[in-house]
Tab-separated table of C-alpha atoms in Angstrom:
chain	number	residue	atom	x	y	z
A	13	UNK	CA	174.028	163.473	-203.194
A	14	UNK	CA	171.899	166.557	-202.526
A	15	UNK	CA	167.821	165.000	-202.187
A	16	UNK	CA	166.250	167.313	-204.957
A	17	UNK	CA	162.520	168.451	-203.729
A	18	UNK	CA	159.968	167.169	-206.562
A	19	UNK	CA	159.330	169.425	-209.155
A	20	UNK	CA	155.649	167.926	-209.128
A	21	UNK	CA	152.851	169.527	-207.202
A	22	UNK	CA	150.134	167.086	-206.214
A	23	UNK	CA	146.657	167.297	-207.304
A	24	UNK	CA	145.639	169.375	-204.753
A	25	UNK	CA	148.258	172.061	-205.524
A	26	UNK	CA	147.689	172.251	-208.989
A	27	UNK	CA	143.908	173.025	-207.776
A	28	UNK	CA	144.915	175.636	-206.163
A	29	UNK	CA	146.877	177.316	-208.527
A	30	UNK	CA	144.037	176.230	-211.400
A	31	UNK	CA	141.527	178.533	-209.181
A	32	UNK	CA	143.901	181.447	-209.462
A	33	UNK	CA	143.668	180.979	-213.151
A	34	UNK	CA	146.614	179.607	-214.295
A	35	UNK	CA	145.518	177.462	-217.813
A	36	UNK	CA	148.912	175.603	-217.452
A	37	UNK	CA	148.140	173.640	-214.375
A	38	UNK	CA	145.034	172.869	-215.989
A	39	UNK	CA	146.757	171.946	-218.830
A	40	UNK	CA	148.893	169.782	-216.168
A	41	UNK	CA	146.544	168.137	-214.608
A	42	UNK	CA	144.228	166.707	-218.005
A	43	UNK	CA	147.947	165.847	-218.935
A	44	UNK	CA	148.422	163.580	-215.482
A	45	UNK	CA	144.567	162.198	-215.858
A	46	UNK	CA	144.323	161.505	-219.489
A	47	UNK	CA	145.437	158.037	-219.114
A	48	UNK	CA	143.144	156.921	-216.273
A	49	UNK	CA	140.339	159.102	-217.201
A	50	UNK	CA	139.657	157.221	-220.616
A	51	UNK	CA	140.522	153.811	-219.641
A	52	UNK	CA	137.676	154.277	-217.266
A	53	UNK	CA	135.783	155.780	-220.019
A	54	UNK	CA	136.988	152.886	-222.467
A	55	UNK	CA	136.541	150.158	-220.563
A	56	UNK	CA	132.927	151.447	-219.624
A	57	UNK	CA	131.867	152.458	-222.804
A	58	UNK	CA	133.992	149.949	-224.555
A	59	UNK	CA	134.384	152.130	-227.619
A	60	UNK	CA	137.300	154.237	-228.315
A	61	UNK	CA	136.188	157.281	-230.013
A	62	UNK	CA	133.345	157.346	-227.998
A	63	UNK	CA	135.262	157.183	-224.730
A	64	UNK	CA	137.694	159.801	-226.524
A	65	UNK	CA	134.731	162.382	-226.609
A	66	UNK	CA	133.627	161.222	-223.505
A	67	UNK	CA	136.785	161.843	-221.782
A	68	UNK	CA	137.358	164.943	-223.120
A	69	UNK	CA	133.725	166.175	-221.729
A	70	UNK	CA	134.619	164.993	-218.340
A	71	UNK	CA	137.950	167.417	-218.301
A	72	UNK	CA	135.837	170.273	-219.822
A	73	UNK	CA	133.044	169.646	-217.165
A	74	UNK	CA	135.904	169.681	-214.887
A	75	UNK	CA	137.249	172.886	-215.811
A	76	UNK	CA	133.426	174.573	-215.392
A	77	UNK	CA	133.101	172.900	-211.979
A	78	UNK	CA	136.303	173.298	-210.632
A	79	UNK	CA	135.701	175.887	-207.896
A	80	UNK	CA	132.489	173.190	-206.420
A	81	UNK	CA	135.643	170.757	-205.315
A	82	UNK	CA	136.147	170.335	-201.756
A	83	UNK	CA	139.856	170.063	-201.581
A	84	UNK	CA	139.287	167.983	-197.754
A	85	UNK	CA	138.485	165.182	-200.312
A	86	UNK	CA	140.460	163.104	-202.665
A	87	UNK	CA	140.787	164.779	-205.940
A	88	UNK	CA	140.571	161.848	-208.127
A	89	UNK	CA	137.523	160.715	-205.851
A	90	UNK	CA	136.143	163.903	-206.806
A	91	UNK	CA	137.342	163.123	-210.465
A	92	UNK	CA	136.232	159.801	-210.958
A	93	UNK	CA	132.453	160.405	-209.435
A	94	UNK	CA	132.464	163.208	-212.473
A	95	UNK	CA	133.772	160.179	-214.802
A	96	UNK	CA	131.387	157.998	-213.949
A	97	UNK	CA	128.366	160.421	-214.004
A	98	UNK	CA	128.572	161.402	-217.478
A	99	UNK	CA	130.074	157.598	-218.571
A	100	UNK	CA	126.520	156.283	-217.314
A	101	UNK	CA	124.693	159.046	-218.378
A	102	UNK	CA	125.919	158.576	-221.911
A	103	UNK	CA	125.442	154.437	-222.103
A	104	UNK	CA	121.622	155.140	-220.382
A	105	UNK	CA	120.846	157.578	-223.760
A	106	UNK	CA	122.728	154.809	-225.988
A	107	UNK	CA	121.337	151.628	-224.378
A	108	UNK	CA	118.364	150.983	-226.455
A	109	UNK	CA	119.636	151.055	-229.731
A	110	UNK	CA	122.765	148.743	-228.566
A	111	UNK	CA	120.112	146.003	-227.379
A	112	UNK	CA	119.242	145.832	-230.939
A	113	UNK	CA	122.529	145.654	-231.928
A	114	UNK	CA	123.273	142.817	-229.596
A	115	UNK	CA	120.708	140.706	-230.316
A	116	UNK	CA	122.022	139.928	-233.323
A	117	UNK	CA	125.121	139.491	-232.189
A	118	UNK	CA	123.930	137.028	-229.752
A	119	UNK	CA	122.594	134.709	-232.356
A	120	UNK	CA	125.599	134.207	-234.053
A	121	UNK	CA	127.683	133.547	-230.867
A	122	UNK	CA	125.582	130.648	-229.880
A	123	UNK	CA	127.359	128.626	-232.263
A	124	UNK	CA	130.331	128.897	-230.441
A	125	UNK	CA	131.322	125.049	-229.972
A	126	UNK	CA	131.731	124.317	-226.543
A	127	UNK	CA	133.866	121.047	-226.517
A	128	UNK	CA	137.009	123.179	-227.496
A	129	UNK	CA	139.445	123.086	-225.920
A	130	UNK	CA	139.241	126.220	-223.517
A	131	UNK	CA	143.004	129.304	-223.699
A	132	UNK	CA	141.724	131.629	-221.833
A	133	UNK	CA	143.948	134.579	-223.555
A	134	UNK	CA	143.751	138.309	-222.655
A	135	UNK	CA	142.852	139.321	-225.794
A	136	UNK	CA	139.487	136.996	-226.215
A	137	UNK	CA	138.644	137.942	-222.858
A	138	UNK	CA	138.734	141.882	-224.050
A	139	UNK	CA	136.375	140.703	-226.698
A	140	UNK	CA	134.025	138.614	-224.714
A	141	UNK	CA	133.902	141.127	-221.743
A	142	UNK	CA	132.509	144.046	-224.584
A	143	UNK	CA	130.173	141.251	-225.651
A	144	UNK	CA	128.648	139.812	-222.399
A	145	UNK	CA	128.932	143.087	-220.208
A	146	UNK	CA	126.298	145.042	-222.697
A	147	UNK	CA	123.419	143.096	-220.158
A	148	UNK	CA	124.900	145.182	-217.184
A	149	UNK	CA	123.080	148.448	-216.387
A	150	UNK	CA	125.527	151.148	-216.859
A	151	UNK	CA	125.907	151.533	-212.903
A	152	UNK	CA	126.446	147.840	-213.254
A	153	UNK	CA	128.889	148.160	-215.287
A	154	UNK	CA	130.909	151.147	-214.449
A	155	UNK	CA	131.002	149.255	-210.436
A	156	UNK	CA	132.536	146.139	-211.987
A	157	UNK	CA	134.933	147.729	-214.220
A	158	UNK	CA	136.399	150.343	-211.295
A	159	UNK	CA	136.526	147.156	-209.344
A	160	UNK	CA	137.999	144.341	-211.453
A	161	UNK	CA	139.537	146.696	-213.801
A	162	UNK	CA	140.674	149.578	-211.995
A	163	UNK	CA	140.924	147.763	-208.720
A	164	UNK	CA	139.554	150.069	-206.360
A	165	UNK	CA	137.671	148.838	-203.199
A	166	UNK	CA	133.877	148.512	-202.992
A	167	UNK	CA	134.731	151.452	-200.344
A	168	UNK	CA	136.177	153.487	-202.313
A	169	UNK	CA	133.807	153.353	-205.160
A	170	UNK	CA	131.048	153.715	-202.799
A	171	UNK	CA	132.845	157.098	-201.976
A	172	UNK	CA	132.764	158.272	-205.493
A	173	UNK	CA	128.910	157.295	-206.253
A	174	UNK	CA	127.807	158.451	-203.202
A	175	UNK	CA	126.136	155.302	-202.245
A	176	UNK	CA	126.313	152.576	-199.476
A	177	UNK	CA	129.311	149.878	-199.697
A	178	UNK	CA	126.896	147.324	-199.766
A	179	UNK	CA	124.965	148.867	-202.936
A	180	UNK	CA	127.768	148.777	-204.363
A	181	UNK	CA	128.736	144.945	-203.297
A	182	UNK	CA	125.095	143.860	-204.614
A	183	UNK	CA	125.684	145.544	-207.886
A	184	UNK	CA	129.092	143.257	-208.236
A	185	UNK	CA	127.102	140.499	-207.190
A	186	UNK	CA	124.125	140.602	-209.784
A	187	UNK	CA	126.642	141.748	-212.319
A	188	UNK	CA	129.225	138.209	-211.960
A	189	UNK	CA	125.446	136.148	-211.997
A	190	UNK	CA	124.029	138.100	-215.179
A	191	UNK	CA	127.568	138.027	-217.133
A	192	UNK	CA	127.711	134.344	-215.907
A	193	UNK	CA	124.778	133.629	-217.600
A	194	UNK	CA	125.305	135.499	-220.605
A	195	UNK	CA	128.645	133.379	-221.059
A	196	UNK	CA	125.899	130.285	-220.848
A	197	UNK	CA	124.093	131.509	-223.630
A	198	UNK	CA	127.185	132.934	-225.833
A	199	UNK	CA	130.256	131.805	-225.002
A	200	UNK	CA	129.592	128.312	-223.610
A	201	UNK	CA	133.015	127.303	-222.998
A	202	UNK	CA	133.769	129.911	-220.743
A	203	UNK	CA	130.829	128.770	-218.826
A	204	UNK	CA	132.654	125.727	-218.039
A	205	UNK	CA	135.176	127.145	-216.160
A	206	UNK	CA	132.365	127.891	-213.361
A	207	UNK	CA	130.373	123.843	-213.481
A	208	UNK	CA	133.660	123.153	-213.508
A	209	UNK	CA	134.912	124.439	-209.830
B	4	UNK	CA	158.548	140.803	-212.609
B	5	UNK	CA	157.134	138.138	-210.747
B	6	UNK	CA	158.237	134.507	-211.971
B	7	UNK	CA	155.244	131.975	-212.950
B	8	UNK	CA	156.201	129.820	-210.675
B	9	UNK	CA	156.278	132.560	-207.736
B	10	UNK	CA	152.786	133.772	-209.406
B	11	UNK	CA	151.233	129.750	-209.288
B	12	UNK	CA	152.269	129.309	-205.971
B	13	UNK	CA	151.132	132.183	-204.313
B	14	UNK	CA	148.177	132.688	-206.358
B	15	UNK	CA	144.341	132.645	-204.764
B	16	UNK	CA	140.826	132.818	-205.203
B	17	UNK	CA	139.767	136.047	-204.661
B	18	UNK	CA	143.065	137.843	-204.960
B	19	UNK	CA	143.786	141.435	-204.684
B	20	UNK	CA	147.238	141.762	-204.386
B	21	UNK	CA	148.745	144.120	-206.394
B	22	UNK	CA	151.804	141.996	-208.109
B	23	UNK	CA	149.692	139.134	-208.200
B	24	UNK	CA	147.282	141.231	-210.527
B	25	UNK	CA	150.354	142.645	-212.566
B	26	UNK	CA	151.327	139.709	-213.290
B	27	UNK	CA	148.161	138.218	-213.903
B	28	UNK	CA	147.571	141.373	-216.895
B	29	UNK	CA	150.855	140.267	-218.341
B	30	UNK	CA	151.234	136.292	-218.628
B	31	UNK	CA	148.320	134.555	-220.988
B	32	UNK	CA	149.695	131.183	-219.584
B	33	UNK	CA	149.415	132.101	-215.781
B	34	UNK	CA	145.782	134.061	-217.115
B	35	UNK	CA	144.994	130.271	-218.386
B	36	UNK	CA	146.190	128.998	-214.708
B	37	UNK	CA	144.313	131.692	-212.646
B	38	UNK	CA	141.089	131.231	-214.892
B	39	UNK	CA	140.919	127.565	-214.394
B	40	UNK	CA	141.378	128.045	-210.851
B	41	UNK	CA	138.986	130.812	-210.045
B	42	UNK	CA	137.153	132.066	-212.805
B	43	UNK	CA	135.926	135.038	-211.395
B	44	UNK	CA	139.379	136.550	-211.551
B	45	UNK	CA	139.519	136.051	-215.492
B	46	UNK	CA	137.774	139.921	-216.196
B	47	UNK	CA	140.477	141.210	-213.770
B	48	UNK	CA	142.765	140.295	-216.818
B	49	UNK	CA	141.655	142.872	-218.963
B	50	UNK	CA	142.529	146.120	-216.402
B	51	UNK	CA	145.575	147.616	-214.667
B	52	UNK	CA	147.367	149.917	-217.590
B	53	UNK	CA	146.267	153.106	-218.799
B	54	UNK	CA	145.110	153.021	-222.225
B	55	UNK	CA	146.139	156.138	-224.251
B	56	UNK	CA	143.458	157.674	-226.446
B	57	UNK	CA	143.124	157.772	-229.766
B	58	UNK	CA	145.894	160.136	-231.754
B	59	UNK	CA	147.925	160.333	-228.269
B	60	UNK	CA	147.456	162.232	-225.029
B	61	UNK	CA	149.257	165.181	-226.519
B	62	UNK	CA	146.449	165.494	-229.195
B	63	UNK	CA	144.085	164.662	-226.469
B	64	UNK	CA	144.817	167.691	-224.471
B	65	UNK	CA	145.711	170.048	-227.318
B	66	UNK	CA	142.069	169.078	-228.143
B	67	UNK	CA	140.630	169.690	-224.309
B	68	UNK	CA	143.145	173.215	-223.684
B	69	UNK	CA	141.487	174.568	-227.234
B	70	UNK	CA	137.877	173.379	-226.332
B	71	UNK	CA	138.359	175.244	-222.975
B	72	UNK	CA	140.124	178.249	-224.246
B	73	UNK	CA	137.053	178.732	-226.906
B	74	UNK	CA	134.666	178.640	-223.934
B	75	UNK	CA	136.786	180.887	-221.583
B	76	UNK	CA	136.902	183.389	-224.330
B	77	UNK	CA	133.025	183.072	-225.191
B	78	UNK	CA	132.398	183.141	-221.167
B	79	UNK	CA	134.367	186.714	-221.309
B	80	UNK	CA	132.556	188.223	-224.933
B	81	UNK	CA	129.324	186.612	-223.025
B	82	UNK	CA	128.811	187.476	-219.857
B	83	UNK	CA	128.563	191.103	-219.932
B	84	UNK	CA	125.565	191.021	-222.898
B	85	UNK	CA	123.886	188.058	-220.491
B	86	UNK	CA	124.615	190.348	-217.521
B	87	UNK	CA	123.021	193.557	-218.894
B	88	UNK	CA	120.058	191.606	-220.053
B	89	UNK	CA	119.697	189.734	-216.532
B	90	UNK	CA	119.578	192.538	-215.039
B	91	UNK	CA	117.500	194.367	-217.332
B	92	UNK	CA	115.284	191.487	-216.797
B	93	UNK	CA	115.534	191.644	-213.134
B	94	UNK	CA	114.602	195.325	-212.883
B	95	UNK	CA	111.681	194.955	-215.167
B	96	UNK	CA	110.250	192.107	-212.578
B	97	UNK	CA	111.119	194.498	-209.875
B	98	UNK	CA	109.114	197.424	-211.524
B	99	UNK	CA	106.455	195.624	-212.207
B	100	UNK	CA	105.829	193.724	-209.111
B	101	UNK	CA	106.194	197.174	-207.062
B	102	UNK	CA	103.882	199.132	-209.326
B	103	UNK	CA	101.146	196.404	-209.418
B	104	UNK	CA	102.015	195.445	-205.786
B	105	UNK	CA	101.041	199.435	-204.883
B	106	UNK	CA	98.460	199.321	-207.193
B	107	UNK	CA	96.611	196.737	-205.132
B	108	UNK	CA	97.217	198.720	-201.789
B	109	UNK	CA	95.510	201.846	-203.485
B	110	UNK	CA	92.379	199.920	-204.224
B	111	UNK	CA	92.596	198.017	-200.812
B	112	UNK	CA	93.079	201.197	-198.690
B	113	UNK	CA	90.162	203.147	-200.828
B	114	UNK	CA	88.059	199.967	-200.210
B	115	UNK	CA	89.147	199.989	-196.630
B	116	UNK	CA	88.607	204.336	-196.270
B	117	UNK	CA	85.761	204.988	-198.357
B	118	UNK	CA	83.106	202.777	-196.144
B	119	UNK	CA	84.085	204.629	-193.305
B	120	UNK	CA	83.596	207.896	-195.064
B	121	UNK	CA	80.250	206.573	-195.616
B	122	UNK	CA	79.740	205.742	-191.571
B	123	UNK	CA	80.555	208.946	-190.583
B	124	UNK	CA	78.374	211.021	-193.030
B	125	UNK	CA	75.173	208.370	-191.767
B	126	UNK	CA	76.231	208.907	-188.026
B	127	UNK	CA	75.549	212.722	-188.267
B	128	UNK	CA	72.288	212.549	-189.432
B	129	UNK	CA	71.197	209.549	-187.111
B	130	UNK	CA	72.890	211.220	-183.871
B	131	UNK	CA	70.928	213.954	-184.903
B	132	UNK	CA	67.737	212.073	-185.274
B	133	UNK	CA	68.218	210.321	-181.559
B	134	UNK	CA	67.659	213.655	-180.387
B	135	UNK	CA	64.289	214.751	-181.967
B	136	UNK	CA	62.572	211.634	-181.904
B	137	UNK	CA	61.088	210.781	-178.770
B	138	UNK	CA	60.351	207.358	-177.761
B	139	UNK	CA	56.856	206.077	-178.037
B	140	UNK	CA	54.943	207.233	-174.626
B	141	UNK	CA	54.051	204.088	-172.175
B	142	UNK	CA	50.824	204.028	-171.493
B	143	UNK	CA	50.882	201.322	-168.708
B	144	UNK	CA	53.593	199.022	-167.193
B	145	UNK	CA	53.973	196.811	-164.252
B	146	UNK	CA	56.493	194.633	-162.494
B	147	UNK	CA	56.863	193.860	-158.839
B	148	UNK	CA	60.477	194.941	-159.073
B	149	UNK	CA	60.133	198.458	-160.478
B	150	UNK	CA	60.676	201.767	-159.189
B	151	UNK	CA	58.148	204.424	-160.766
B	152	UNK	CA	58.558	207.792	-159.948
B	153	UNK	CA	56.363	210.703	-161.717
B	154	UNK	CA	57.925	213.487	-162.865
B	155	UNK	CA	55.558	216.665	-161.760
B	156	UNK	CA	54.944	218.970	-164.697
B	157	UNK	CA	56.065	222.613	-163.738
B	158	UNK	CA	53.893	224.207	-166.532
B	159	UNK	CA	49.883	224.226	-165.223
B	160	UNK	CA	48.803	223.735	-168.668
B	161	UNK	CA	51.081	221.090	-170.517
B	162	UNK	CA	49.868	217.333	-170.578
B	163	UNK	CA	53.008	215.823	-171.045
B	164	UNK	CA	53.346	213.305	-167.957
B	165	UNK	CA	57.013	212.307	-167.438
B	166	UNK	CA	57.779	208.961	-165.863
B	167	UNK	CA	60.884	207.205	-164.719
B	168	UNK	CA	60.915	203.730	-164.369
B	169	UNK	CA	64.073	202.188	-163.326
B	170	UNK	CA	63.467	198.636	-163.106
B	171	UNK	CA	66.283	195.659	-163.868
B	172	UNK	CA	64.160	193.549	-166.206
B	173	UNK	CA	63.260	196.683	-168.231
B	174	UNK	CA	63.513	195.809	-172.107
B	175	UNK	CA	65.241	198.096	-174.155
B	176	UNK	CA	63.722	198.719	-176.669
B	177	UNK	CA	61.131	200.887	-174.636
C-alpha cells in the first residue's frame, strides 16, 4: 500500500498561509480549535452561552493578532494564553454580582445531609465543581481547570501565563484548600472523603 | 478501553496517566473507587473531552468567519478615511509645532541681537569720551617703590606739568 502524505497542515502551516491571507485556513484552524477552545472557556466560566461568546472573541482576537505570534513557540501555547486572558478578564468584570448570587445559593446547600450515603457520580461532581469553584479567583480557577481538566503540566501552564511554575503550583494549592473548605460548608459529604483518608 | 479491574489495580494517588484518566472520565463506579481512594482526583472527573458549543461547531464558525469577514470589510471601507484624517492630524501637529517652534527662535534671536545693537551704539560714544576726558591731575604721590619721571614742557608758556609714574602698587583708578 502506497503511505499517502497527510492532507493536514499543522498549526504552524496554516499560520503561515493565514498571514498570506487566505480566510480558509482561518476558517481551518477555528474549525480544529473550536472544541478545546470552549471547553476551556466552559469549564472556566461554567456557563455555556457565555463561554460560546467568549470563545468566539478569543478566535476574533486571534484573527486581529495573528501576525504578533512567534511561530518558534507552540501555537496552542500561544492560543491558550489568549484563552485564558480574556476567560479571566471576563469572570474579574462578572465576579461581584455572582458573589451575590452565591450566597444564596450557599444557604440552601447547607442542608445537604451528610450521613448519606456518599456515589460520587460524574454528573454531581459537574454540579458541585460550578458550585464550590465560584470562591476561586479567576486565575485560580482557570490554573486548576487547565490542570485537572485539561491536564496540562504546571509547566506548561506556567508557559502560557507567563508566570513562574511555582506560582502556578501555589495557586493549585490554595485552590484544593479553599474548594475543600467550601465542600465543608456546602456539600458536607464530600468533605468526608478527605477526614476520611 | 481499559477494564475496571486493570483501572483498580493500577490506579494511584496522584495519577496522571493518560488511560488511567480516560478511564477515570468514563466509569462512575471506578470515579466512586478513585474518589474514595484519593479525593483530590474526583474534579479530574469532570475534564478530558471537548465539549461542542452550543448549536454545533459548524454554527460556531459560520458565526466567527461572518464576524471576521464584517470586520475585514469595515478594516478596508475604514482605513483609508482614518488614514487621511491621521495624517491630516499629523501634519497639522507638524505645522504647528514648526511655526510656533520658529516663532520662539525669532523672539529669542531679537532678544539675543538687539542688546548688542544697543552695546555697540554706547561703545562709540564712550570710546569717544576716553579720549577727551583727561584724568584728574595728581597733585602729590609717594611710594618707596615708584619711578617718577617729569615730563619737560616744550612750550615756555604752558603750565601743564606731565608726570609718569610707573610704580607696581599703582591703583587704577588714578
Amino acid at each position: 500500500m502506497i503511505p499517502t502524505q497527510s492532507a493536514e497542515p499543522d498549526d504552524r502551516e496554516l499560520v503561515r498561509t493565514i498571514r498570506e491571507g487566505s480566510s480558509d485556513a482561518f476558517e481551518q484552524l477555528v474549525r480544529r480549535k473550536t472544541s478545546k477552545v470552549y471547553a476551556l472557556c466552559y469549564r472556566v466560566i461554567g456557563n455555556s452561552e457565555d463561554a460560546k461568546d467568549i470563545a468566539q472573541l478569543v478566535f476574533i482576537k486571534l484573527w486581529e493578532n495573528l501576525e504578533k505570534y512567534d511561530s518558534q513557540f507552540a501555537f496552542d501555547t500561544w492560543l491558550y494564553r489568549m484563552v485564558t486572558n480574556v476567560a479571566i478578564d471576563f469572570m474579574r468584570s462578572r465576579q461581584s454580582r455572582d458573589n451575590a448570587v452565591n450566597s444564596n445559593l450557599r444557604l440552601v446547600k447547607t442542608a445537604t445531609e451528610p450521613e448519606q450515603a456518599l456515589i460520587v457520580q460524574r454528573k454531581e461532581i459537574d454540579n458541585v465543581f460550578a458550585d464550590i469553584s465560584t470562591v476561586l479567583s479567576p486565575k485560580q480557577k482557570t490554573i486548576f481547570v487547565m490542570n485537572q481538566m485539561e491536564d496540562l503540566p504546571s509547566v506548561e501552564i506556567a508557559k502560557i501565563l507567563g508566570c513562574r511554575e511555582s506560582t502556578v503550583r501555589n495557586h493549585l494549592f490554595n485552590a484544593r484548600k479553599l474548594m475543600q473548605r467550601q465542600l465543608q460548608k456546602r456539600y458536607p459529604e464530600y468533605a468526608q472523603l478527605w477526614r476520611s483518608q | 478501553m481499559m477494564a475496571c479491574s486493570d483501572f483498580r489495580a493500577q490506579f494511584q494517588a496522584g495519577t496522571d496517566d493518560a488511560a488511567l484518566l480516560r478511564h477515570l472520565r468514563t466509569c462512575d463506579p471506578c470515579l466512586d473507587y478513585a474518589a474514595h481512594s484519593d479525593p483530590d482526583v474526583m474534579f479530574r472527573a469532570i475534564g478530558g473531552d471537548e465539549i461542542v458549543p452550543p448549536g454545533g461547531i459548524d454554527a460556531f464558525v459560520a458565526d466567527v468567519m461572518h464576524t471576521v469577514r464584517l470586520r475585514g470589510a469595515e478594516g478596508v471601507i475604514a482605513p483609508p478615511a482614518s488614514t487621511w484624517h491621521r495624517r491630516l492630524a499629523i501634519a497639522a501637529t507638524l505645522a504647528i509645532g514648526i511655526s510656533g517652534a520658529s516663532l520662539v527662535y525669532q523672539v529669542e534671536h531679537r532678544a539675543r541681537v538687539a542688546p548688542a545693537q544697543s552695546v555697540a551704539a554706547v561703545r562709540h560714544p564712550v570710546e569717544r569720551q576716553i579720549t577727551l576726558t583727561t584724568k584728574p591731575a595728581v597733585q602729590a604721590y609717594s611710594s618707596p617703590n615708584a619711578t617718577i619721571v617729569e615730563v619737560p614742557s616744550e612750550t615756555p608758556n604752558d603750565n601743564t606739568q606731565i608726570v609718569m609714574i610707573v610704580d607696581e602698587n599703582l591703583p587704577a583708578d588714578l
